[in-house]
Coordinates of C-alpha atoms and ligand atoms in Angstrom, one line a residue:
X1195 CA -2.1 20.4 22.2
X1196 CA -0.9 21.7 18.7
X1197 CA 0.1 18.2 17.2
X1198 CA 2.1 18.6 14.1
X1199 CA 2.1 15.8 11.7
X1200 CA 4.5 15.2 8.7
X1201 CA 4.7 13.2 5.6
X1202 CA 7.7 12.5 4.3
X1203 CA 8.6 10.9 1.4
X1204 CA 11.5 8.4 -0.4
X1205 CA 12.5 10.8 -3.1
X1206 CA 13.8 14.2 -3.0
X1207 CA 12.6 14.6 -6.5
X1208 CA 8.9 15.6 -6.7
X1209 CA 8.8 15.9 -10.5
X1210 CA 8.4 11.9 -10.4
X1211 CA 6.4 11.4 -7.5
X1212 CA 2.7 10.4 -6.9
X1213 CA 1.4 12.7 -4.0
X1214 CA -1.8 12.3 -2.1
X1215 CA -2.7 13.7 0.9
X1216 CA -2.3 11.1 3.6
X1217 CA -5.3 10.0 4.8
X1218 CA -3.6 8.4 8.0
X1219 CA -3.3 11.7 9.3
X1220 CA -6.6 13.2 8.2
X1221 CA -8.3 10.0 10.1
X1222 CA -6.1 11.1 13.0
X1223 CA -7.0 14.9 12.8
X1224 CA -10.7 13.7 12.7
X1225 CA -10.4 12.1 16.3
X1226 CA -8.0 14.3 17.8
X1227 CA -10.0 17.7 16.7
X1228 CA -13.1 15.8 18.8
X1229 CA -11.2 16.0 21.5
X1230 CA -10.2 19.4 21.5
X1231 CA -6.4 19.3 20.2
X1232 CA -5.0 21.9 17.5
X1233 CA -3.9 19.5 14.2
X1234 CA -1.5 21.1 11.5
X1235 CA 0.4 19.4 8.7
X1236 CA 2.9 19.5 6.2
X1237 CA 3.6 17.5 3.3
X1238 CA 7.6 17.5 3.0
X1239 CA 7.6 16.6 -0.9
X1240 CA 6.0 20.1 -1.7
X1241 CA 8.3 21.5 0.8
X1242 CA 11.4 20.4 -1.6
X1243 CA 11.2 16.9 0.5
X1244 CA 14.2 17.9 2.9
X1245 CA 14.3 18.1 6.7
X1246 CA 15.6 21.7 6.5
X1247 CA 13.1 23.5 4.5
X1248 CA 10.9 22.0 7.6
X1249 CA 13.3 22.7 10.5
X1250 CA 13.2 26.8 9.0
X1251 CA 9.4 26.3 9.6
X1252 CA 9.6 25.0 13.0
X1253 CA 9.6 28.1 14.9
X1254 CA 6.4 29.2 13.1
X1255 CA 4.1 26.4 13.4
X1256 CA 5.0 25.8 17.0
X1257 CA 4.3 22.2 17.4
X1258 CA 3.6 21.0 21.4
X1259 CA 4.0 17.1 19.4
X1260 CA 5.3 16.2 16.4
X1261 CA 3.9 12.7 14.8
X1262 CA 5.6 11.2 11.5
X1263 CA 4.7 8.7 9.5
X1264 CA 6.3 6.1 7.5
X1265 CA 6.7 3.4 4.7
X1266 CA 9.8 1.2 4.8
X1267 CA 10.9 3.3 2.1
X1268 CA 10.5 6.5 3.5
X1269 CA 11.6 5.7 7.1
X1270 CA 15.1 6.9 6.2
X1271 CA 13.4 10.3 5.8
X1272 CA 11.3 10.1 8.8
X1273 CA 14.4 9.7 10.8
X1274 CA 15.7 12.6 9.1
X1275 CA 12.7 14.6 10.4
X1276 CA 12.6 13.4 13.6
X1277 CA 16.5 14.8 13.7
X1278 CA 15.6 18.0 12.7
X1279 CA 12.7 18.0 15.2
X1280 CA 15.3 17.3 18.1
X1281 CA 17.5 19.1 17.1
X1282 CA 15.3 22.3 16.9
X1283 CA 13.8 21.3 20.6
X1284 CA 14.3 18.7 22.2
X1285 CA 11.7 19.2 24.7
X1286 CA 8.8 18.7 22.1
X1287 CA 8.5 14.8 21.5
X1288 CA 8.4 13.0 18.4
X1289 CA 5.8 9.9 17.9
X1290 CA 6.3 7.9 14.8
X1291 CA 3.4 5.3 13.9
X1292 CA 1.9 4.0 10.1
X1293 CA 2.4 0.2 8.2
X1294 CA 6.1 0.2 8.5
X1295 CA 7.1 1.6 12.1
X1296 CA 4.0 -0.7 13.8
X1297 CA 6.6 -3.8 13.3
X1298 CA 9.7 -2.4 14.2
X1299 CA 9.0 -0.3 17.1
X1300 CA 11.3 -1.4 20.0
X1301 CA 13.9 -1.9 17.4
X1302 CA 13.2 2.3 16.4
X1303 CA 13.1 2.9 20.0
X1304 CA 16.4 1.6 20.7
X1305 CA 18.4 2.7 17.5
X1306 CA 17.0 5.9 17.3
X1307 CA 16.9 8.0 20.5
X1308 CA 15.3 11.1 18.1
X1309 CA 12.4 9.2 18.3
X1310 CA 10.3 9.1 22.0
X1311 CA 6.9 7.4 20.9
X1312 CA 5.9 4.6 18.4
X1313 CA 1.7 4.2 18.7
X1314 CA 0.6 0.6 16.9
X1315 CA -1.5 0.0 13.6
X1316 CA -5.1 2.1 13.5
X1317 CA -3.9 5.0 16.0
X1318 CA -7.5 7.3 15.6
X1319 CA -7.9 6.5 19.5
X1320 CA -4.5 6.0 20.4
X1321 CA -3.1 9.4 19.6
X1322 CA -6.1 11.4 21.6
X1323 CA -4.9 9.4 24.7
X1324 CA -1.5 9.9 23.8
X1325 CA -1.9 13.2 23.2
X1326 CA -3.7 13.8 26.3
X1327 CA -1.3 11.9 29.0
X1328 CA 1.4 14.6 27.6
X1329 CA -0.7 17.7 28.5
X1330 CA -1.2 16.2 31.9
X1331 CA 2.4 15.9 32.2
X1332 CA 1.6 12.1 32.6
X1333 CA 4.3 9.4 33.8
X1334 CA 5.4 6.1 33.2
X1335 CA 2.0 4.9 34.8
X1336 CA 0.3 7.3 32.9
X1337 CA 1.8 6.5 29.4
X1338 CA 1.1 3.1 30.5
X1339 CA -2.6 3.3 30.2
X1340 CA -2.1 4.5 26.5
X1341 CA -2.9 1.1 24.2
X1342 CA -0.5 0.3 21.5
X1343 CA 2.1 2.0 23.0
X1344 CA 5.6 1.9 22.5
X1345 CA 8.1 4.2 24.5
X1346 CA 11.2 4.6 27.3
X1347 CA 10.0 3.8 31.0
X1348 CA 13.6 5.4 32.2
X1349 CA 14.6 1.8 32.9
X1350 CA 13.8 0.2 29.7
X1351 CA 11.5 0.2 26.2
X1352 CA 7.7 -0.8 27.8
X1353 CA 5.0 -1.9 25.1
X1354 CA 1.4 -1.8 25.9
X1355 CA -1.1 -4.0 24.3
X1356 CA -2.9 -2.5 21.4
X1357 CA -6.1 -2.3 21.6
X1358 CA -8.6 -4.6 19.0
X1359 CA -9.1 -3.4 15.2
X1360 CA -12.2 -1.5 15.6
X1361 CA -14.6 -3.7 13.8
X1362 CA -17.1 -0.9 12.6
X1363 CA -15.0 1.1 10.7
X1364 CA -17.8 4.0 10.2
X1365 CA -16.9 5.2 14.0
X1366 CA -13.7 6.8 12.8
X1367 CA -16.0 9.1 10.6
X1368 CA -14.4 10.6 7.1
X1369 CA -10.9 11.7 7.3
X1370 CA -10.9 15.3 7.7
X1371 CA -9.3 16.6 4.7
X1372 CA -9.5 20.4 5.7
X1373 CA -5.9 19.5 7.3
X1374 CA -4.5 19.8 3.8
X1375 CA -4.4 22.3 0.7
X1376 CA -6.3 20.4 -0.9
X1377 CA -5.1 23.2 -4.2
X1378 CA -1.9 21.3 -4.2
X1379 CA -2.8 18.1 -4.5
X1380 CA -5.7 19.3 -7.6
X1381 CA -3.0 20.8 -9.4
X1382 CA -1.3 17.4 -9.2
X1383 CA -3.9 14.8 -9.6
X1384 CA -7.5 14.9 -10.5
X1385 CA -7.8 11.9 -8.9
X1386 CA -7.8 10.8 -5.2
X1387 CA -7.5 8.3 -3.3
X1388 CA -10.5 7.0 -0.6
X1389 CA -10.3 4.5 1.3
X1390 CA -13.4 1.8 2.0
X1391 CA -11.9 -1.1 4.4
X1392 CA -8.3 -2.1 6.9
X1393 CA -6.9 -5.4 6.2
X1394 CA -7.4 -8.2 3.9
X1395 CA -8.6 -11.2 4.4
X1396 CA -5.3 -13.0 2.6
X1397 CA -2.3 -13.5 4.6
X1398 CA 0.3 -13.6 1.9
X1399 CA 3.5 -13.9 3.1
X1400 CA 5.5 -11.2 1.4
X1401 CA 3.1 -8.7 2.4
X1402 CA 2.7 -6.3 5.6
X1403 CA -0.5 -4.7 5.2
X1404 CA -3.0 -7.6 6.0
X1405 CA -0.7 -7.8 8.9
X1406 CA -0.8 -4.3 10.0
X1407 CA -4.8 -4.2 9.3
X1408 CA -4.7 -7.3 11.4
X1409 CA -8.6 -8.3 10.1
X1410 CA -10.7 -7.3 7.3
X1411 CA -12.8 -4.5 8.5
X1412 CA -15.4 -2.6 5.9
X1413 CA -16.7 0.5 5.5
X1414 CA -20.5 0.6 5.1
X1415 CA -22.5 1.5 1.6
X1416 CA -23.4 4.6 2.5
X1417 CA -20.4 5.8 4.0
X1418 CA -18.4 5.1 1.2
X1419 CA -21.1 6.8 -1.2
X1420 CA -21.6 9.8 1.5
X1421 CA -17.3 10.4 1.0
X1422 CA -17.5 10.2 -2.9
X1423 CA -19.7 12.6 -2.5
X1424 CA -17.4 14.8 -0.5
X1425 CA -14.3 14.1 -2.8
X1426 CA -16.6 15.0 -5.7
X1427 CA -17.1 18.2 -4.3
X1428 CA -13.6 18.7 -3.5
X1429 CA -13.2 19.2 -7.3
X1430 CA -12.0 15.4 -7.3
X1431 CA -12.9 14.2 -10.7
X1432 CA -12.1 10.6 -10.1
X1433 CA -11.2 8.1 -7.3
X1434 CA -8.7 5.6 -6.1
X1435 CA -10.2 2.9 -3.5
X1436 CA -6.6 1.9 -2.2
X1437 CA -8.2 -0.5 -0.2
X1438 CA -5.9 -3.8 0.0
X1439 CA -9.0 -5.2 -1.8
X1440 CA -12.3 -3.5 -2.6
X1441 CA -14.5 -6.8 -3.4
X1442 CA -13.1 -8.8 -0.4
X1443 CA -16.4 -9.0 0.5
X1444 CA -18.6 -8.9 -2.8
X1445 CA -21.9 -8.3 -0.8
X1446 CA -20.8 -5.2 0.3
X1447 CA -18.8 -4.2 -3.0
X1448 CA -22.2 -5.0 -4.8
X1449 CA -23.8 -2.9 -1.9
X1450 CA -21.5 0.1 -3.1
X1451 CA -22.1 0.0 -6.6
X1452 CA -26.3 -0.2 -6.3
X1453 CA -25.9 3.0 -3.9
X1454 CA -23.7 4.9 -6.2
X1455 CA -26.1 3.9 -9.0
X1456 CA -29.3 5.0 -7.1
X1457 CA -27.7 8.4 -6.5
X1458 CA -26.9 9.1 -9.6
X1459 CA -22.8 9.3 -9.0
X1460 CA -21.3 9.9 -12.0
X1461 CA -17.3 10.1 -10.7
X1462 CA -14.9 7.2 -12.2
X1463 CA -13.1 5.3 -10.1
X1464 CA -10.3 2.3 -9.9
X1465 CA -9.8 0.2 -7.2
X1466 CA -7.6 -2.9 -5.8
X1467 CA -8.9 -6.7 -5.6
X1468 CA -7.5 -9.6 -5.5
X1469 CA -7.6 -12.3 -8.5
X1470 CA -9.8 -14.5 -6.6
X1471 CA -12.4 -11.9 -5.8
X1472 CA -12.7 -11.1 -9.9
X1473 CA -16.4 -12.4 -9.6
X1474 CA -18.7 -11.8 -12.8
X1475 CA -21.1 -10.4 -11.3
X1476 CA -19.0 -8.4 -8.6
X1477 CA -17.1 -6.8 -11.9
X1478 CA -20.4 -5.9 -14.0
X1479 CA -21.6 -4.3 -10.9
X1480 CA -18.2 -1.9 -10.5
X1481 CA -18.3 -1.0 -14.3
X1482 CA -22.1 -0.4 -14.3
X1483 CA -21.0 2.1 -11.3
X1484 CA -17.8 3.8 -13.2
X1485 CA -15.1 1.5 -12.2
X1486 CA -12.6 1.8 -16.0
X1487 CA -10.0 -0.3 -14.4
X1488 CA -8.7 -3.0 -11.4
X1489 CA -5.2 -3.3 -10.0
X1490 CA -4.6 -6.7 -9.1
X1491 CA -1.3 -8.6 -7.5
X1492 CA -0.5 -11.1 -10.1
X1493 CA 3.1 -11.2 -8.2
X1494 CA 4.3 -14.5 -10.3
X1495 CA 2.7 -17.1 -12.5
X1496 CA 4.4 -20.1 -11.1
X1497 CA 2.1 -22.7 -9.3
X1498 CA 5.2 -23.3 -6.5
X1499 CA 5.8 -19.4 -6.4
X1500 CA 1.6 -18.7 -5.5
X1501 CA 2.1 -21.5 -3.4
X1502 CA 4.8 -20.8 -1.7
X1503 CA 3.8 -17.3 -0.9
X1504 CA 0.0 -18.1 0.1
X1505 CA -1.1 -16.1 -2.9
X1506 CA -4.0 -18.0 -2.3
X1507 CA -5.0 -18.8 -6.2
X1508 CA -2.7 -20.2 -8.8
X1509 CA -1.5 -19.2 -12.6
X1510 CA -4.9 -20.6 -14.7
X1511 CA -6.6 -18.9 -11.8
X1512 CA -4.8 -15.9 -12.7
X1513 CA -5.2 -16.5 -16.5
X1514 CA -8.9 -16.2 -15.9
X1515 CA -8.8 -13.5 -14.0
X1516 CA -7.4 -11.3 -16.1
X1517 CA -9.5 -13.3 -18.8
X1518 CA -12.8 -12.4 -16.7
X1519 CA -12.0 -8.6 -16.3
X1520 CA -11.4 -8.1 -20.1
X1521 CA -14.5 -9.2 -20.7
X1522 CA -16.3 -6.9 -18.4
X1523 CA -14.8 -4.4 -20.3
X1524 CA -12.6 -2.8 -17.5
X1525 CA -8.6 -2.1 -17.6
X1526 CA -6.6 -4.4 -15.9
X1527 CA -3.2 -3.0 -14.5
X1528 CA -1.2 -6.4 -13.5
X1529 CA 1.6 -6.4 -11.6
X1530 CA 4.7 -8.5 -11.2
X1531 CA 7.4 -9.5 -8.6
X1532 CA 10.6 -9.8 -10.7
X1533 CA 13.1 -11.9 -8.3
X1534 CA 10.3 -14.0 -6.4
X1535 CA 11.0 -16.7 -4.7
X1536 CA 12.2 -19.6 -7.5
X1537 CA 12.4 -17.1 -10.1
X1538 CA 15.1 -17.7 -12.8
X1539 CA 14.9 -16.1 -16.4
X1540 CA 13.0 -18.7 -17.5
X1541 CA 10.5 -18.1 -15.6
X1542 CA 10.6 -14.6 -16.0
X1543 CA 10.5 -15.1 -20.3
X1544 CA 7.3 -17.2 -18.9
X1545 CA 5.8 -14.4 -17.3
X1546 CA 6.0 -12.3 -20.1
X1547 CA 4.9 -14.4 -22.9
X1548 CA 2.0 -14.3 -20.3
X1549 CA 1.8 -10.6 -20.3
X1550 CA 1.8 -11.0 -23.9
X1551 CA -1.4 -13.1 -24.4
X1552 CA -3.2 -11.6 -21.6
X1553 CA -2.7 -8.2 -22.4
X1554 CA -3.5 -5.7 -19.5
X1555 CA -3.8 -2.0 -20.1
X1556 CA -0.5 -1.4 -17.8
X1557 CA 1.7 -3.3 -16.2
X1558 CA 4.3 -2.8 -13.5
X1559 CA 6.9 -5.3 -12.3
X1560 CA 7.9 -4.8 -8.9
X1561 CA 11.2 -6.5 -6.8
X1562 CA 10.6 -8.4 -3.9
X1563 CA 11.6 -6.1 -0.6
X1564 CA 11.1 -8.4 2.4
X1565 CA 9.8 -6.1 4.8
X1566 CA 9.0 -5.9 8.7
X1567 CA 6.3 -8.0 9.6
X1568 CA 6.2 -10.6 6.9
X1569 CA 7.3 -14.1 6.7
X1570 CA 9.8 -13.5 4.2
X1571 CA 11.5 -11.1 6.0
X1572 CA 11.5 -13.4 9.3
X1573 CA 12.3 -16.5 7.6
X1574 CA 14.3 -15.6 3.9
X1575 CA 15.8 -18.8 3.7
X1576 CA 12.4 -20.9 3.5
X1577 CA 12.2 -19.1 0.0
X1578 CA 15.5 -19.2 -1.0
X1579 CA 15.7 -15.7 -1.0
X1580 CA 18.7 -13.8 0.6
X1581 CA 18.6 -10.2 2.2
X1582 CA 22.4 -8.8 2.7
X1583 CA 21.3 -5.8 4.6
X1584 CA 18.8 -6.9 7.4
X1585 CA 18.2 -2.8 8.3
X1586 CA 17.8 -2.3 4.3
X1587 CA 14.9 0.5 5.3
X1588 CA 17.5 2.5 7.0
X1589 CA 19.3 3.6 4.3
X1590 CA 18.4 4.4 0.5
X1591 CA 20.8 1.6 -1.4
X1592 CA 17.4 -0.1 -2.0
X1593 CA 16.4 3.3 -4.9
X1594 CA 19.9 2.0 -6.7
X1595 CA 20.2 -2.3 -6.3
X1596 CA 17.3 -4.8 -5.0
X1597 CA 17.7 -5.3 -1.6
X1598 CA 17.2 -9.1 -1.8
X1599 CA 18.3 -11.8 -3.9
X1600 CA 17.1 -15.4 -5.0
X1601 CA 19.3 -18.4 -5.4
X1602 CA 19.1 -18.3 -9.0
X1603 CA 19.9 -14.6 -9.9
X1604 CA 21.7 -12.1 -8.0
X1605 CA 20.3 -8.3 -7.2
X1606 CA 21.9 -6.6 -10.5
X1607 CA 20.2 -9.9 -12.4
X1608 CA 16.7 -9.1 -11.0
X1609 CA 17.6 -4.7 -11.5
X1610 CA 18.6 -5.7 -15.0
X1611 CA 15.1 -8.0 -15.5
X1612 CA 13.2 -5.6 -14.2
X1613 CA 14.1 -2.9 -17.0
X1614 CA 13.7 -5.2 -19.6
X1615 CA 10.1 -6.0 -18.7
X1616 CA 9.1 -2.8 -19.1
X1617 CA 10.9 -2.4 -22.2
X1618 CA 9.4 -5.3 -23.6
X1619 CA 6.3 -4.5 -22.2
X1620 CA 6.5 -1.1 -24.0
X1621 CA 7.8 -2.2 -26.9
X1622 CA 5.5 -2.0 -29.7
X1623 CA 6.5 -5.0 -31.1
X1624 CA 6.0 -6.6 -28.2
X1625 CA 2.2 -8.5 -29.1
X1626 CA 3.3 -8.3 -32.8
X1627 CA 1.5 -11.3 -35.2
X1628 CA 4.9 -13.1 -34.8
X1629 CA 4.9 -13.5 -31.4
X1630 CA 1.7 -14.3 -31.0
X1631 CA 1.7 -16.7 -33.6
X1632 CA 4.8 -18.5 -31.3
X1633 CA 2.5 -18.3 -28.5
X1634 CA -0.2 -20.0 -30.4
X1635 CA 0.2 -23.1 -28.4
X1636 CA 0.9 -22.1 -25.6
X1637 CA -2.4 -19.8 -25.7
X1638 CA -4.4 -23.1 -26.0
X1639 CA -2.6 -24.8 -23.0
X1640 CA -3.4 -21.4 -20.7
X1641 CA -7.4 -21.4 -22.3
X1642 CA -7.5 -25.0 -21.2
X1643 CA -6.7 -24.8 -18.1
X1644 CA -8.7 -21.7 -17.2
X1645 CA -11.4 -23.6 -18.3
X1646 CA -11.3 -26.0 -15.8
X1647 CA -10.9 -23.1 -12.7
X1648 CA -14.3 -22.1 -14.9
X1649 CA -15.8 -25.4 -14.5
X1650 CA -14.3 -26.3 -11.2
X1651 CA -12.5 -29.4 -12.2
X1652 CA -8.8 -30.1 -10.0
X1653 CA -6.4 -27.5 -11.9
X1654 CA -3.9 -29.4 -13.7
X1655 CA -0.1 -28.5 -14.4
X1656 CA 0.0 -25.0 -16.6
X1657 CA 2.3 -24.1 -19.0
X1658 CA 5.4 -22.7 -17.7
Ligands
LIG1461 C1 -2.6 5.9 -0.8 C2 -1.3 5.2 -0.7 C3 -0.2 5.8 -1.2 C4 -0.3 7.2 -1.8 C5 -0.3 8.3 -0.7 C6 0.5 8.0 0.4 C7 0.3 9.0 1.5 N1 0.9 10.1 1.5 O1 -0.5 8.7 2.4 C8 0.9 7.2 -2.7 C9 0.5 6.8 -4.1 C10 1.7 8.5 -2.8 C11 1.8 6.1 -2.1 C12 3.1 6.0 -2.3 C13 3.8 4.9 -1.8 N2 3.4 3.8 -1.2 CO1 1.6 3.6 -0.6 N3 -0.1 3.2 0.0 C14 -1.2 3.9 -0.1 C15 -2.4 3.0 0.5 C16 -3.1 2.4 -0.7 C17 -3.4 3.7 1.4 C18 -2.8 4.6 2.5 C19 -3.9 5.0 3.4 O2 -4.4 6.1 3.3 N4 -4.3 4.2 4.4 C20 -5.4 4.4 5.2 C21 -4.9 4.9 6.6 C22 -6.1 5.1 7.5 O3 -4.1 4.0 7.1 P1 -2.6 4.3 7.5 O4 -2.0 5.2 6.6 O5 -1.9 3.0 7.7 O6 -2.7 5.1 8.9 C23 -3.2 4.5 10.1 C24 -2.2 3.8 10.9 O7 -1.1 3.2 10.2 C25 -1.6 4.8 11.9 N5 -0.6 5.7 11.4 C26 -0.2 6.0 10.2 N6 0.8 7.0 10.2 C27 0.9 7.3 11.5 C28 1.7 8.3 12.0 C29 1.7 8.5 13.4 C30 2.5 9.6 14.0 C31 0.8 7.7 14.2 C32 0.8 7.9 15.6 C33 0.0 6.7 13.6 C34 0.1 6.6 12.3 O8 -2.8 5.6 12.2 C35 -3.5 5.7 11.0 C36 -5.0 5.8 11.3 O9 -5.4 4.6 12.0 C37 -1.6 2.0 1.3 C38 -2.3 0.7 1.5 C39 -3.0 0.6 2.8 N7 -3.8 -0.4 3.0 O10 -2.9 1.4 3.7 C40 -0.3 1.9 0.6 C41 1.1 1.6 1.3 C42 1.1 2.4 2.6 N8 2.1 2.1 0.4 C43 3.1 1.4 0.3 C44 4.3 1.6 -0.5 C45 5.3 0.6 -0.5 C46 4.4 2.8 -1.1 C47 5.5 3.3 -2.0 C48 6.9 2.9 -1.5 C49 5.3 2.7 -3.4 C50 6.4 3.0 -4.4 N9 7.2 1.9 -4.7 O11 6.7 4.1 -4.8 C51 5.3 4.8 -2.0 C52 6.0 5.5 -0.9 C53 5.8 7.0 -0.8 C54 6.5 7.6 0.3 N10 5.8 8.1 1.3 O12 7.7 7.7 0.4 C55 3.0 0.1 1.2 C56 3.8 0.2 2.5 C57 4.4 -1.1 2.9 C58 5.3 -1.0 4.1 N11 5.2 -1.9 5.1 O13 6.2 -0.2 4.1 C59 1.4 0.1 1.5 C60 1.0 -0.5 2.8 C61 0.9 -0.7 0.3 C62 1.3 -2.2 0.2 N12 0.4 -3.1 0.4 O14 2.4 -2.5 0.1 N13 1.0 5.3 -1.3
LIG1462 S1 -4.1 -10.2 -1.4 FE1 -2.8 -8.4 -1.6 S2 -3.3 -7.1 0.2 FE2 -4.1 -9.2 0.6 S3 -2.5 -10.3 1.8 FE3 -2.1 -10.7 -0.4 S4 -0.8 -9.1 -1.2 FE4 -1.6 -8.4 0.8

């Protein structure tokens, strides 16, 4: 089979996007080229992002399947696709799978009649057998042997079970990045992105991709070292572990480190973790193997907010976390929900006096957008939090207003906090003597408390 996969993307203005190949795919092309199937791929944002510069290409690349991915953001644009693929021909089907689709499949199924297949989470196997039971022509009984499928039985939408996260990760091998030109994304970035682990072992309850990794699974030492290696050669000059948390398991984070130290791997690289897995030791290990910086979810700094949410740490926590990577002498890029549940703008002037004394090398304040999967999504009301447009991912309103609200500030309140904290946060008055001097106290109260996460004593109430 001559599978086709596409990548589409939320903007139709490339000048400000990130691009990176998908890796998805590449896994996918990995398996799927074993088996003996034909894998092509094109990246829509290079394309000029729009369904028509791909429907003009259609005839040339021939595609027998055509598999798209998505984020809730882009799914509006995968639709799109999948409507140009139909319209094209409908006799070639479309599958759509990724972090998004895997929670919303029977709904896609039955809203959208462009689309035929939906595979669920980690689709490396899936897809071959997929792929395979349409070559044979297979039917419903057929398709029905296919694990983590979603599709039309002529009667009704049938689901088969997935099948179970594939706990040694190494199996799926590196993701075969010959499926891209790799030219395109050099002249973009210098740095890619590899990924080490699926899943996380937090279950916060805003978020979809623990869900959709279903466990923690890890990539081994040398693996990840062997694929650096790879990237390197690439003409990569740095890397991006996007992993939802690199250190989730420090032995093995540590285990990473010593091997890129004993070869000799002189790339630098950044990577996720979460606040509780900022270890000393963990972090002097990373920098002493190139890390220069650490993304990590701050997402509030209110005890009742963490809480709430099952962040899964709480504010002095954070406070020292940001305290401990500083020290290691690595960049911390923080970032924010603006709108979380029990926000108000007082607890918003909170968070950035909070920005202010911690000081992270970049930070970025997100809005809350409940998606598929998660809690707050499900149940919006347990956190106060209000979502006017259930099918919000269908359209794209959510690029011009927040697609949720809190009780205590509506979606043009949160839009217009979220551009101040970036122009506070860029101002460069914004850690000037005065206000540091006003945070003076306030310091003291944070530096207390952290101390107590430091010597294990019950955290009391911090500032707000
Ligand atoms: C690298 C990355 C990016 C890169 C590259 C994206 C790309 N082109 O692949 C960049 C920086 C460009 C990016 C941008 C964005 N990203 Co991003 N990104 C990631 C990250 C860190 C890794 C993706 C990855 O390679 N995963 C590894 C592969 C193996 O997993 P996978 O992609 O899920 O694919 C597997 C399965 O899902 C499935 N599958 C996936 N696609 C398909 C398609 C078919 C047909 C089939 C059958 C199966 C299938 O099979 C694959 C193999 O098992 C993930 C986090 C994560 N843990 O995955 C976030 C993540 C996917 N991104 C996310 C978001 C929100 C965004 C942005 C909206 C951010 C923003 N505000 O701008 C944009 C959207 C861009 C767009 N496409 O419109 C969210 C999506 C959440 C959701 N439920 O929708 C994630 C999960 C991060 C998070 N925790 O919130 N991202
Ligand atoms: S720590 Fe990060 S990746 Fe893990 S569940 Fe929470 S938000 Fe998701």
């Amino acid at each position: 089979m001559r599978v086709l996969f596409v990548n589409p993307h939320y903007t139709h203005d490339p000048r400000t996007l990130l691009l990176h190949p998908p890796l998805g795919y590449a896994y996918m092309a990995r398996s799927l080229n074993r088996a003996g199937h034909e894998v092509i791929h094109v990246d829509l944002p290079f394309e000029g992002n729009s369904p028509e510069a791909l429907a003009a290409r259609l005839d040339d690349l021939r595609p027998d399947l055509v598999g798209v991915t998505s984020v809730a953001q882009s799914y509006f644009h995968a639709l799109e696709i999948a409507q140009a693929v139909r319209g094209w021909n409908p006799g070639v089907p479309v599958v759509f799978g990724g972090p998004h689709v895997s929670f919303i499949a029977t709904e896609c199924l039955e809203r959208h009649s462009c689309v035929d297949y939906v595979l669920l989470f980690d689709a490396e196997d899936s897809i071959v057998c997929l792929a395979e039971a349409l070559s044979a022509r297979a039917t419903t009984d057929g398709l029905a042997k296919v694990s983590g499928l979603v599709f039309r039985d002529g009667t009704g939408i049938r689901a088969t079970a997935p099948a179970p996260p594939e706990m040694v990760l190494d199996r799926y091998g590196h993701p075969d990045r010959s499926l891209f030109d790799l030219r395109r994304y050099l002249d973009y970035d210098y740095e890619t992105v590899v990924m080490t682990a699926r899943g996380c072992p937090s279950r916060c309850t805003f978020c979809s991709t623990t869900i959709a990794g279903r466990t923690a699974r890890w990539n081994t030492a040398h693996h990840v070292a062997d694929e650096m290696e790879a990237v390197a050669e690439m003409g990569f000059s740095s890397i991006f572990f996007g992993d939802d948390t690199f250190s989730g398991d420090p032995r093995r984070a540590v285990a990473i480190c010593e091997e890129i130290t004993r070869r000799g791997l002189n790339i630098p690289w950044t990577s996720n973790m979460r606040a509780q897995d900022a270890r000393p030791h963990v972090l002097e290990a990373m920098r002493a193997a190139g890390a220069y910086r650490v993304f990590v979810g701050f997402e509030s700094i209110q005890e009742q907010t963490l809480r709430l949410v099952r962040k899964g740490t709480s504010p002095a926590r954070l406070y020292k976390t940001a305290q401990r990577i500083m020290s290691a002498e690595l960049e911390l890029h923080a970032s924010f929900i603006v709108g979380a549940p029990g926000d108000t703008p007082e607890t918003l002037s909170a968070t950035m006096d909070f920005v202010r004394l911690v000081n992270p090398t970049v930070a970025t304040f997100n809005v809350m957008e409940p998606r598929p999967g998660t809690d707050v999504f499900v149940n919006p009301g347990r956190y106060g939090i209000t979502i006017p447009d259930r099918y919000w991912y269908e359209t794209t309103d959510w690029l011009e207003l927040p697609v949720c609200h809190n009780d205590a500030m509506s979606a043009e309140d949160i839009r217009s906090w979220v551009s101040r904290c970036y122009d506070e946060f860029c101002d460069p008055d914004f850690r000037s003597l005065t206000e540091l001097d006003r945070l003076e106290p306030v310091r003291r109260q944070w530096d207390e408390a952290a101390e107590k996460v430091q010597r294990h004593l019950p955290l009391t109430a911090v500032p707000r």
